[in-house]
Short mmCIF file of C-alpha atoms in Angstrom, two decimals:
data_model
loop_
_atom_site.label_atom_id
_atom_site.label_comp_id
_atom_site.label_asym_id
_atom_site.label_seq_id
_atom_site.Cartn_x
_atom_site.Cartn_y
_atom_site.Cartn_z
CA UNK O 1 157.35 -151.66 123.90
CA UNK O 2 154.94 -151.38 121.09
CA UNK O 3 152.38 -149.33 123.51
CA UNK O 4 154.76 -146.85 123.03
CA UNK O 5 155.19 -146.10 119.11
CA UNK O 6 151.51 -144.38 119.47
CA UNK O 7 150.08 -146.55 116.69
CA UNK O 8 153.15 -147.17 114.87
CA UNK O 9 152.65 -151.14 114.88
CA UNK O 10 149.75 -150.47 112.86
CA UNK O 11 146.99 -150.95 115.84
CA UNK O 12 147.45 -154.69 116.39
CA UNK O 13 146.63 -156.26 119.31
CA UNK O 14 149.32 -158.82 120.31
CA UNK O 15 148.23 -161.70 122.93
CA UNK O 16 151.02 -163.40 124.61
CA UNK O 17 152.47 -165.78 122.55
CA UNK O 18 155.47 -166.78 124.46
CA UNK O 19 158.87 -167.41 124.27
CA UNK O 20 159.49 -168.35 120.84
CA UNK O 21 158.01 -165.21 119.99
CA UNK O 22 160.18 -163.00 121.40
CA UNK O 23 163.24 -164.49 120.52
CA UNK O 24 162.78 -164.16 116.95
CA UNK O 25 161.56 -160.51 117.32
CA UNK O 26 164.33 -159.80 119.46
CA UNK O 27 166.48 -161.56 116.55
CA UNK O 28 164.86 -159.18 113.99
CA UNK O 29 165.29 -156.37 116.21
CA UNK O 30 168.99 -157.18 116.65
CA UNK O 31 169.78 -158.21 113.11
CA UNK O 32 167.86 -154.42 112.33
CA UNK O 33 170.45 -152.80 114.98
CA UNK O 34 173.58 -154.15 113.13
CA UNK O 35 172.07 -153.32 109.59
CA UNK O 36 171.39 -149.69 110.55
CA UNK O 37 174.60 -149.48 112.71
CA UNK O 38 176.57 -150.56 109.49
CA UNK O 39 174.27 -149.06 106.82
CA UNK O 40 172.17 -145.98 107.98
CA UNK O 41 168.38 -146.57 108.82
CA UNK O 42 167.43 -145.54 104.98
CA UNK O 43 169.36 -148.15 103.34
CA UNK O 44 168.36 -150.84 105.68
CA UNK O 45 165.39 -153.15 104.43
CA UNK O 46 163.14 -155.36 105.10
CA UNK O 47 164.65 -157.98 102.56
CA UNK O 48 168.34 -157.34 104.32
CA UNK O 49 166.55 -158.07 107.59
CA UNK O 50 165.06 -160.92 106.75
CA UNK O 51 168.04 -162.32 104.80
CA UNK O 52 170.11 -162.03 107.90
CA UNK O 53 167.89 -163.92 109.93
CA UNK O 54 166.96 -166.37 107.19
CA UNK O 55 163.84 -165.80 107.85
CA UNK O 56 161.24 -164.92 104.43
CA UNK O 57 159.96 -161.28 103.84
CA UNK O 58 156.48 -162.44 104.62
CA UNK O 59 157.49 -163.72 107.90
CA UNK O 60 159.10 -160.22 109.02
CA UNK O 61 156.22 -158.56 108.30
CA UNK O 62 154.22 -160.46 110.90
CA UNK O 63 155.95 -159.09 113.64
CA UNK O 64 157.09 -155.62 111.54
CA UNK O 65 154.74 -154.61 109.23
CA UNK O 66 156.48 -152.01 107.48
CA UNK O 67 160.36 -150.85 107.43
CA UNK O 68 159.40 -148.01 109.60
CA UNK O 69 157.64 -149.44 112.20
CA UNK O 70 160.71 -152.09 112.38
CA UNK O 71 162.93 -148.61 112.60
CA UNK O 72 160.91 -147.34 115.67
CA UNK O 73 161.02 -150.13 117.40
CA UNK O 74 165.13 -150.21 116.82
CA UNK O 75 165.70 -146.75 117.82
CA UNK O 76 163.58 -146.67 120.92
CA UNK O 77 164.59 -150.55 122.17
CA UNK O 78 168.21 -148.06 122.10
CA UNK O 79 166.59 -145.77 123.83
CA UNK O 80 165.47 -147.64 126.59
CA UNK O 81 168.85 -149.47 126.96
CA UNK O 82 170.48 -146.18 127.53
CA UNK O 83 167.77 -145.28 130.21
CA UNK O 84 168.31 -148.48 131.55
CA UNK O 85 172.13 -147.64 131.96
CA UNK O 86 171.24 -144.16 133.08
CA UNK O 87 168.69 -145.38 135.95
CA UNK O 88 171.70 -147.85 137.35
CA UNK O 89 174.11 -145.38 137.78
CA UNK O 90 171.63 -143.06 139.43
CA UNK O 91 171.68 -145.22 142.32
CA UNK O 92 175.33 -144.50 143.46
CA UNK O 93 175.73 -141.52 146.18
CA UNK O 94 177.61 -138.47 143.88
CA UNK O 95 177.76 -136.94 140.54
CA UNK O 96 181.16 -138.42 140.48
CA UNK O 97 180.30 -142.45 141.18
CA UNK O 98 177.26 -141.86 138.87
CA UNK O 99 179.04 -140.91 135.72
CA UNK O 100 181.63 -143.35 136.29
CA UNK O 101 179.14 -146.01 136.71
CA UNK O 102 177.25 -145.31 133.16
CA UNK O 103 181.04 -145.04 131.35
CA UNK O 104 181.55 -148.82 133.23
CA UNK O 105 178.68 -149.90 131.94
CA UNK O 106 178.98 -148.69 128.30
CA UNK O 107 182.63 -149.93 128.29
CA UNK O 108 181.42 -153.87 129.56
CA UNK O 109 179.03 -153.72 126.61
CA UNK O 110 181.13 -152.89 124.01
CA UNK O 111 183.03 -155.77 125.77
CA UNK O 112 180.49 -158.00 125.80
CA UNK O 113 179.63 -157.23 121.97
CA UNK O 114 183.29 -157.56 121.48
CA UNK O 115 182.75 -161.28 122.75
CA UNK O 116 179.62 -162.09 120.96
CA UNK O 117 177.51 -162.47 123.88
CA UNK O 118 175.58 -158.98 123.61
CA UNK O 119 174.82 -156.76 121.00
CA UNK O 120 175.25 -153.30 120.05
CA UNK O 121 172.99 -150.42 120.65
CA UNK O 122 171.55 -148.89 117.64
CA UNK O 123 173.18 -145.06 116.79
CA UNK O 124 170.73 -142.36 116.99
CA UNK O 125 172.15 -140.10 115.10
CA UNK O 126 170.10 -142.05 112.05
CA UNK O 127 166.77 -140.80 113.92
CA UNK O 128 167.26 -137.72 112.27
CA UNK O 129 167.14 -139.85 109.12
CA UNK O 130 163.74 -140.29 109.73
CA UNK O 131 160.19 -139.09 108.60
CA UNK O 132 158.26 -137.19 111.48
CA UNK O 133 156.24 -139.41 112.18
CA UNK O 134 158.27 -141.92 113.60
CA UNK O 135 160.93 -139.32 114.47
CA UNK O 136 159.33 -136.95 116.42
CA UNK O 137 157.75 -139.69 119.12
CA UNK O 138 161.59 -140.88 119.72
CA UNK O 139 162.92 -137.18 119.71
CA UNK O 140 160.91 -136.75 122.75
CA UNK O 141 161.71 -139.98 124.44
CA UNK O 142 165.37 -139.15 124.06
CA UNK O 143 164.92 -135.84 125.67
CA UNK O 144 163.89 -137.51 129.06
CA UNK O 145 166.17 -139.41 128.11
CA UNK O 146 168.57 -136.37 128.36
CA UNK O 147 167.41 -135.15 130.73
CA UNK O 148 168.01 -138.11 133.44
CA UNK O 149 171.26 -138.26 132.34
CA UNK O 150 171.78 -134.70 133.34
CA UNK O 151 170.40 -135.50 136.64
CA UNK O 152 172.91 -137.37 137.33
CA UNK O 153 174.66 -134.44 139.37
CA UNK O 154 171.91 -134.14 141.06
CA UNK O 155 169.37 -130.84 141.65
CA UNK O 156 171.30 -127.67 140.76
CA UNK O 157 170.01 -124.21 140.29
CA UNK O 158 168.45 -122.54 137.13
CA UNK O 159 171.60 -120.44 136.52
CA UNK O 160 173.71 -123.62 135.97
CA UNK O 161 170.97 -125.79 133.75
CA UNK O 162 173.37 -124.66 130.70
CA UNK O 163 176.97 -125.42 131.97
CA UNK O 164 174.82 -128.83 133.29
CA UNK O 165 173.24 -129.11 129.43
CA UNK O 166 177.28 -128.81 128.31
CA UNK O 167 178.22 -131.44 130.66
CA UNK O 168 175.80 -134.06 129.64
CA UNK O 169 176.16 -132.98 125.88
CA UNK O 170 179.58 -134.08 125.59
CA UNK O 171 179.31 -137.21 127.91
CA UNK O 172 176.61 -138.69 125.76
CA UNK O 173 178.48 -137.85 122.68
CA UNK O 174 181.57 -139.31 124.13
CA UNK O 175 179.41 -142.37 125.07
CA UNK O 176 178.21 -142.74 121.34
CA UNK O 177 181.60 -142.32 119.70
CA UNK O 178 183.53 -144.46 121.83
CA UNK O 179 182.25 -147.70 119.67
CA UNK O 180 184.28 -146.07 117.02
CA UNK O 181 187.88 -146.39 118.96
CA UNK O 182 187.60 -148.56 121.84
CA UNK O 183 187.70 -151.89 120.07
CA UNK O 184 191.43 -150.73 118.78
CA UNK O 185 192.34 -152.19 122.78
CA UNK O 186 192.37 -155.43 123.86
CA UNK O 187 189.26 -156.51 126.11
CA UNK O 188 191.87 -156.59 129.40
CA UNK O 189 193.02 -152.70 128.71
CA UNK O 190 189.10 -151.77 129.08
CA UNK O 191 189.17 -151.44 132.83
CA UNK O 192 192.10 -148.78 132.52
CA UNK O 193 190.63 -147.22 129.87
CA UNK O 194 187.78 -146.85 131.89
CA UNK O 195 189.79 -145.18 134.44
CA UNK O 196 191.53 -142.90 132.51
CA UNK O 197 188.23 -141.66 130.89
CA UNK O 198 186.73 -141.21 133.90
CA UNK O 199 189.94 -139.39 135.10
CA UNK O 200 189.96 -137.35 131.90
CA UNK O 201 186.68 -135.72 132.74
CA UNK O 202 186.91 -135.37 136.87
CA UNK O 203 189.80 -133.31 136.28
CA UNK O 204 190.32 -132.12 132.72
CA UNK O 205 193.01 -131.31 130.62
CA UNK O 206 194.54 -128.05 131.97
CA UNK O 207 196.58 -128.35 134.87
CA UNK O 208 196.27 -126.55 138.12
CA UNK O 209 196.26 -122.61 137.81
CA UNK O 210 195.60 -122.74 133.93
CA UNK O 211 193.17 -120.20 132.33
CA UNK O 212 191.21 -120.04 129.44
CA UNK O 213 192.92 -117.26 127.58
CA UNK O 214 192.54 -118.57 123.83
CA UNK O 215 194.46 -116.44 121.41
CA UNK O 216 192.14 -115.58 117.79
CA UNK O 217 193.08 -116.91 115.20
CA UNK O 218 192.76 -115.58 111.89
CA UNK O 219 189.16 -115.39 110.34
CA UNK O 220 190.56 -117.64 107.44
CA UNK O 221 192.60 -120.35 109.63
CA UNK O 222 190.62 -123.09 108.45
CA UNK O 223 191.45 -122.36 105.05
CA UNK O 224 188.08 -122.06 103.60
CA UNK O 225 187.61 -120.06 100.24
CA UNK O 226 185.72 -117.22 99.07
CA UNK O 227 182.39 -118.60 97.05
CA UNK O 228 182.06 -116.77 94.21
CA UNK O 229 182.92 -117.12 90.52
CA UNK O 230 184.87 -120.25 89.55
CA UNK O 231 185.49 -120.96 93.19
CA UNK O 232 181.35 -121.92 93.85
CA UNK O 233 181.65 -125.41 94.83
CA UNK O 234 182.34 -124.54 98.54
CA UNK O 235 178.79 -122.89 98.48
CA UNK O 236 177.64 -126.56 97.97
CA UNK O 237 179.84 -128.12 100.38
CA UNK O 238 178.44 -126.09 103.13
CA UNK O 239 174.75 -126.43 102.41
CA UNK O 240 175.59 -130.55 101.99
CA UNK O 241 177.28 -130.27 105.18
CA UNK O 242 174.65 -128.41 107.24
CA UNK O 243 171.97 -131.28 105.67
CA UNK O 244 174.05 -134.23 106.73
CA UNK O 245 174.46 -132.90 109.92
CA UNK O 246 170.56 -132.44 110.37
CA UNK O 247 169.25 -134.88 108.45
CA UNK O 248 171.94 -137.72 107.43
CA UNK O 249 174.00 -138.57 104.32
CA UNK O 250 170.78 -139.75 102.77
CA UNK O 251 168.62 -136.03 103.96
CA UNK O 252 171.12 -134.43 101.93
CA UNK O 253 169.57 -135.11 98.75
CA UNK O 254 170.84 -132.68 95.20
CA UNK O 255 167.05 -131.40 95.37
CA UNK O 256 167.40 -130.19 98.69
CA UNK O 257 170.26 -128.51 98.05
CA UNK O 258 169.71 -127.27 94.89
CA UNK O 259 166.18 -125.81 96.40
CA UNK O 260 168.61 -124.06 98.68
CA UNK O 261 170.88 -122.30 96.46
CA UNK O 262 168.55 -121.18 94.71
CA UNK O 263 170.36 -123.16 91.36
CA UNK O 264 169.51 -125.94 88.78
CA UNK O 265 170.67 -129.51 89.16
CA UNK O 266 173.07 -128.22 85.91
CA UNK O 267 175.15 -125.93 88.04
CA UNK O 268 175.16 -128.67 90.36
CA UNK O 269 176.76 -130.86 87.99
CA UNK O 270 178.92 -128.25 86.28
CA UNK O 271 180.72 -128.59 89.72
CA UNK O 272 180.33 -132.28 91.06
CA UNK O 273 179.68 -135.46 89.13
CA UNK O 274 177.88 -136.87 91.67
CA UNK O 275 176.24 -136.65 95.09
CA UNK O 276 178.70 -139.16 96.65
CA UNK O 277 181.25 -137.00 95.23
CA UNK O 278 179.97 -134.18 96.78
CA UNK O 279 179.25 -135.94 100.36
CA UNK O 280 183.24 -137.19 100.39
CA UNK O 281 184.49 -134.01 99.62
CA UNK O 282 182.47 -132.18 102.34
CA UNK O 283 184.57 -134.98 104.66
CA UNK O 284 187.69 -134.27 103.29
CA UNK O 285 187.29 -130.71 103.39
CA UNK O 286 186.42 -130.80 107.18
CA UNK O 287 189.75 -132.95 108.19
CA UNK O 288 191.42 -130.32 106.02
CA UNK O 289 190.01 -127.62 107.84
CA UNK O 290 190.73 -128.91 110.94
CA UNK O 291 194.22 -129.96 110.20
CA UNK O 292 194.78 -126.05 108.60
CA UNK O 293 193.34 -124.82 111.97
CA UNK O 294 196.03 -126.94 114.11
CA UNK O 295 198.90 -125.96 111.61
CA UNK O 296 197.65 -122.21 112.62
CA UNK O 297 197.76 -122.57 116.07
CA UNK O 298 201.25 -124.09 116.21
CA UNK O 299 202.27 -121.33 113.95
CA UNK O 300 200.64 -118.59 116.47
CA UNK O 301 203.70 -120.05 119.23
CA UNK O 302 203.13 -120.35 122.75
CA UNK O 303 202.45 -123.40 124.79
CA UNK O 304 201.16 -126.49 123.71
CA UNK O 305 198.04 -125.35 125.70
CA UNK O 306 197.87 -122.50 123.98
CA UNK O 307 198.10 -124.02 120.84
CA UNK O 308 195.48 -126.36 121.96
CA UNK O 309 192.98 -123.67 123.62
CA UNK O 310 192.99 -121.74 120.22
CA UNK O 311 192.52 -124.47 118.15
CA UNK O 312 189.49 -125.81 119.94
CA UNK O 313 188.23 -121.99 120.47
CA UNK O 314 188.53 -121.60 116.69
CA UNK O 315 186.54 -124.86 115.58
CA UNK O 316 183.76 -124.70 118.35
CA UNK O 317 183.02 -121.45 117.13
CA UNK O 318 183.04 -122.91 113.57
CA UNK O 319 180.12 -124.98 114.95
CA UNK O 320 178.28 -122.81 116.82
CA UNK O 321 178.21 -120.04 113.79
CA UNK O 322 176.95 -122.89 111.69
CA UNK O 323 177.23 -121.58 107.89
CA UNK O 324 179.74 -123.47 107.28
CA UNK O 325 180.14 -126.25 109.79
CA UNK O 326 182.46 -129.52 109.95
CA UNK O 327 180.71 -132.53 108.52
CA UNK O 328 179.44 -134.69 111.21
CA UNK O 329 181.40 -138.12 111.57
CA UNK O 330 178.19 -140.02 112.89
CA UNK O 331 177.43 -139.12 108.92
CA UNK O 332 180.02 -141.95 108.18
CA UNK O 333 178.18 -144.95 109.02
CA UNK O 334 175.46 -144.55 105.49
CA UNK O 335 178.75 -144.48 103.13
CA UNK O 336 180.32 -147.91 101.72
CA UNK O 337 182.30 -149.55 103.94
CA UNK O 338 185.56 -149.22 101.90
CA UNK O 339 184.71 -144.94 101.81
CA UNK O 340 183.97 -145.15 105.71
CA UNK O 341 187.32 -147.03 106.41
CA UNK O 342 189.34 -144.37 104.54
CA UNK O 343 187.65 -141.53 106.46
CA UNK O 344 187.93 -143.24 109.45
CA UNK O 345 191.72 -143.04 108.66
CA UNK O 346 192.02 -139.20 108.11
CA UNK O 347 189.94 -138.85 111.09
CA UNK O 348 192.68 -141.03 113.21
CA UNK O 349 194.83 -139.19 111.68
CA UNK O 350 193.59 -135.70 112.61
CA UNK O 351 193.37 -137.00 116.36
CA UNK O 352 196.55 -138.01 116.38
CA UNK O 353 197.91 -134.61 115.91
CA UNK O 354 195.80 -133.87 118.50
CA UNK O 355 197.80 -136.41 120.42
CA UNK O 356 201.15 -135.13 119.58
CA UNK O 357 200.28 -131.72 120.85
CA UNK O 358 198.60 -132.97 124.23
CA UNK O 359 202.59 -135.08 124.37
CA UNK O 360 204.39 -132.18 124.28
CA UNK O 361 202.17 -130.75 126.54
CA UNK O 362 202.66 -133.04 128.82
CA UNK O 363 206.42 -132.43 128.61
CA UNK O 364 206.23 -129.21 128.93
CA UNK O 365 204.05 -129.13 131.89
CA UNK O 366 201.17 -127.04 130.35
CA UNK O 367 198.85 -130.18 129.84
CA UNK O 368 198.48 -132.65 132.71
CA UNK O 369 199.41 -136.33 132.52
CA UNK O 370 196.72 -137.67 130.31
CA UNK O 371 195.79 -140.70 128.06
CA UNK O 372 196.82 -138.46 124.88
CA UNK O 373 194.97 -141.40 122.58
CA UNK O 374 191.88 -140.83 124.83
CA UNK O 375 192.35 -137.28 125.00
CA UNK O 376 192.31 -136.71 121.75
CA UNK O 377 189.45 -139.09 120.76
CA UNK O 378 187.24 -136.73 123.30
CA UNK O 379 188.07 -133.58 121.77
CA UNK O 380 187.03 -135.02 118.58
CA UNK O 381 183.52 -136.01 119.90
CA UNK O 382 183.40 -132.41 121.59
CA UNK O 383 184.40 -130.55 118.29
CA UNK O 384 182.07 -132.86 116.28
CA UNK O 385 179.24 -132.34 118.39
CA UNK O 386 179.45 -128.65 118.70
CA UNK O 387 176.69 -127.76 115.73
CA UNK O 388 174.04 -129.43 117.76
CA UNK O 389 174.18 -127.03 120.73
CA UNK O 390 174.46 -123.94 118.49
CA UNK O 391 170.86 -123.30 119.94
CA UNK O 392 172.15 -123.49 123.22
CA UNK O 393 174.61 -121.01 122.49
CA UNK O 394 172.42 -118.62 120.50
CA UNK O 395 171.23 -116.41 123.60
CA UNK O 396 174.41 -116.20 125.56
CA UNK O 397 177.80 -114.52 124.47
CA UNK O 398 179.85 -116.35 122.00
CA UNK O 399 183.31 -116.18 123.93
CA UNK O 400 181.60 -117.02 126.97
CA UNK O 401 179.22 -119.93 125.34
CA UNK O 402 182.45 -121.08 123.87
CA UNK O 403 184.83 -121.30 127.41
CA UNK O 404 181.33 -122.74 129.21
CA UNK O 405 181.45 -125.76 126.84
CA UNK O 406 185.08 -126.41 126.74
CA UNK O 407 185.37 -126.78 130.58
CA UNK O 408 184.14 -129.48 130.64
CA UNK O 409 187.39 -130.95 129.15
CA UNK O 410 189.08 -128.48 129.84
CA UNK O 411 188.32 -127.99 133.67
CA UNK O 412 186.56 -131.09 134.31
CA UNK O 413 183.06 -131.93 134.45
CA UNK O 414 182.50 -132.05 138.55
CA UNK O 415 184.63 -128.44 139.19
CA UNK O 416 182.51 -125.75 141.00
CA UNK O 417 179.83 -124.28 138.63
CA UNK O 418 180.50 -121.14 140.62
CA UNK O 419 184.11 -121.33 139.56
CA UNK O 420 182.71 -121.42 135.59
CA UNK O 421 179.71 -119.24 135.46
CA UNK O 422 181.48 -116.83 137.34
CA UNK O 423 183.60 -115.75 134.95
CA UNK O 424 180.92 -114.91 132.40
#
């Protein structure tokens, strides 16, 4: 593994040195994995590591020099896990078996963490947290990464590589929240939820005959506030939020985003106390936003699919524009656990109106019979994850950028590409 840092174990040689050795790296690398998992990768030490494995700092050192090269080898022992997972499901016949083999396998490991007798796989999301040299080298190993999870449905022509892109963009990001909600079942509900996940994205949300037709919402749905005069914080909250989301709660530092105001630390503080201050509020502002967005939609009338269709046309386009964006929840993880939990709660809390509406759908008829609780625990990974593929929908037409990536909940992730791209 170490062959593959290009030089970040600092150039030394290792001869075998058998068993013993390994287990207490792996030990540090898995005592590492929960620290960053439950910290962030900044505020995770060398001293915490070593505590946790009662092992002295000196000791760590001999098999991780530095706290960086201890973070490499984290992130990318994660990254070859997930290639690992990728590679087995490759082997069944169709798109179909292959994704539902990787979500069985990501569902018995969160089991078998559950149980004690594996451990988690470190987040990367915290890569971003990281200087370039040590991020860049696992940036590119989790683009083949990427892209072997997006060959899972097999060769497909250049047209459809960005429908294909949407597809594996929300599976992996489904994949890495799930951590976050699954545990709330018991161990013997796994295998259904397994098949109602799986079910969820072969055939969607809508049901048969449904089109996307969102309505537009008001410009000012979400709620969010000129920023001028007395009313400047929000200029800060979106500048904080569009750091977290590239760089981490601890990459959005006041310098940063003082530098990129163009104001002094004192304005800063005219407005917020502190940074934490300012990193909660960008949360709390982003359920709020949300929340004002759904309160919109129900207001607009309709069906609960229409309701649903123009609240997630509204808030994907939030991400995609980017000025302004919802705050990341991978963010969470690098706040104190007591701050996390209560997040955690208004986040539950905005899925579950999310659930109601997918109910009455249901009832209704204009939603198909769905695990709401899983349902709405997707659409919170795809709204969440929007920013990052603001890129990806840079060069094509917002509207149609917009429907492209919400088939694949909406429509399914296996329907005719044809049937998508066609009506671009």
């Amino acid at each position: 593994m170490d062959s593959k840092t290009g030089g970040l174990t600092g150039g030394r040689e290792r001869s075998p040195r058998g068993a013993r050795y390994e287990q207490k790296r792996d030990a540090l690398l898995d005592a590492a994995t929960t620290l960053i998992n439950e910290h962030g990768a900044k505020a995770t030490t060398l001293q915490a590591v070593s505590h946790a494995v009662e092992l002295s700092t000196t000791s760590v050192t001999y098999y991780f020099p530095r706290k960086d090269v201890l973070a490499a080898a984290v992130f990318e022992r994660a990254i070859e896990r997930l290639r690992e997972f990728v590679d087995e499901a490759a082997k069944e016949p169709t798109p179909r078996e292959r994704v539902c083999r990787l979500l069985e396998l990501h569902i018995r490991l969160r089991a078998d963490v559950i149980r004690g007798t594996d451990v988690s796989i470190a987040t990367l999301s915290e890569v971003r947290t990281l200087d370039d040299p040590i991020r860049l080298p696992l940036l590119r190993q989790y683009v083949e990464l990427f892209r072997a999870t997006r060959a899972l449905w097999g060769d497909f022509p250049a047209d459809q590589k960005p429908l294909m892109t949407a597809r594996t963009h929300l599976l992996q990001e489904t994949i890495f929240w799930m951590p976050v909600w699954l545990a709330r079942y018991p161990i013997d509900e796994f295998p259904r939820v397994h098949r109602q996940l799986f079910e969820l994205f072969d055939l969607g949300l809508a049901v048969p005959g449904a089109t996307w037709s969102p309505a537009d919402l008001p410009r000012c749905a979400d709620g969010e506030p000129t920023a001028d005069g007395e009313n400047a914080a929000p200029n800060f909250l979106g500048v904080a939020t569009r750091l977290i989301n590239e760089s981490g709660y601890r990459g959005a530092s006041v310098v940063r985003i003082v530098d990129e105001l163009k104001v002094t630390k004192g304005s800063f503080y005219h407005h917020l106390d502190t940074k934490d201050d300012l990193i909660l509020e960008c949360f709390r502002r982003s359920f709020r936003r949300i929340s004002a967005v759904q309160r919109a939609a129900a207001e607009s009338g309709g069906s609960q699919w229409e309701r649903l269709e123009a609240t997630m046309n509204y808030l994907i386009d939030l991400q995609f524009e980017g000025d302004f964006p919802l705050t990341r929840t991978s963010a969470l993880q690098a706040l104190p656990i007591d701050v996390r939990t209560d997040l955690l709660a208004r986040s539950d809390r905005t899925a579950l109106r999310l659930g109601n509406t997918l109910v009455e759908g249901m009832q209704e008829g204009s939603i198909r019979l769905i695990n709401p609780h899983l349902a709405s625990q997707t659409i919170t990974a795809m709204l969440n994850s929007a920013y990052d593929l603001r890129n990806w929908a840079i060069d094509m037409d917002r509207k149609d950028a917009i429907r492209i990536y919400a088939s694949c909940l909406t429509q399914g992730m296996f329907v005719d590409p044809a049937k998508i791209l066609g009506q671009a």
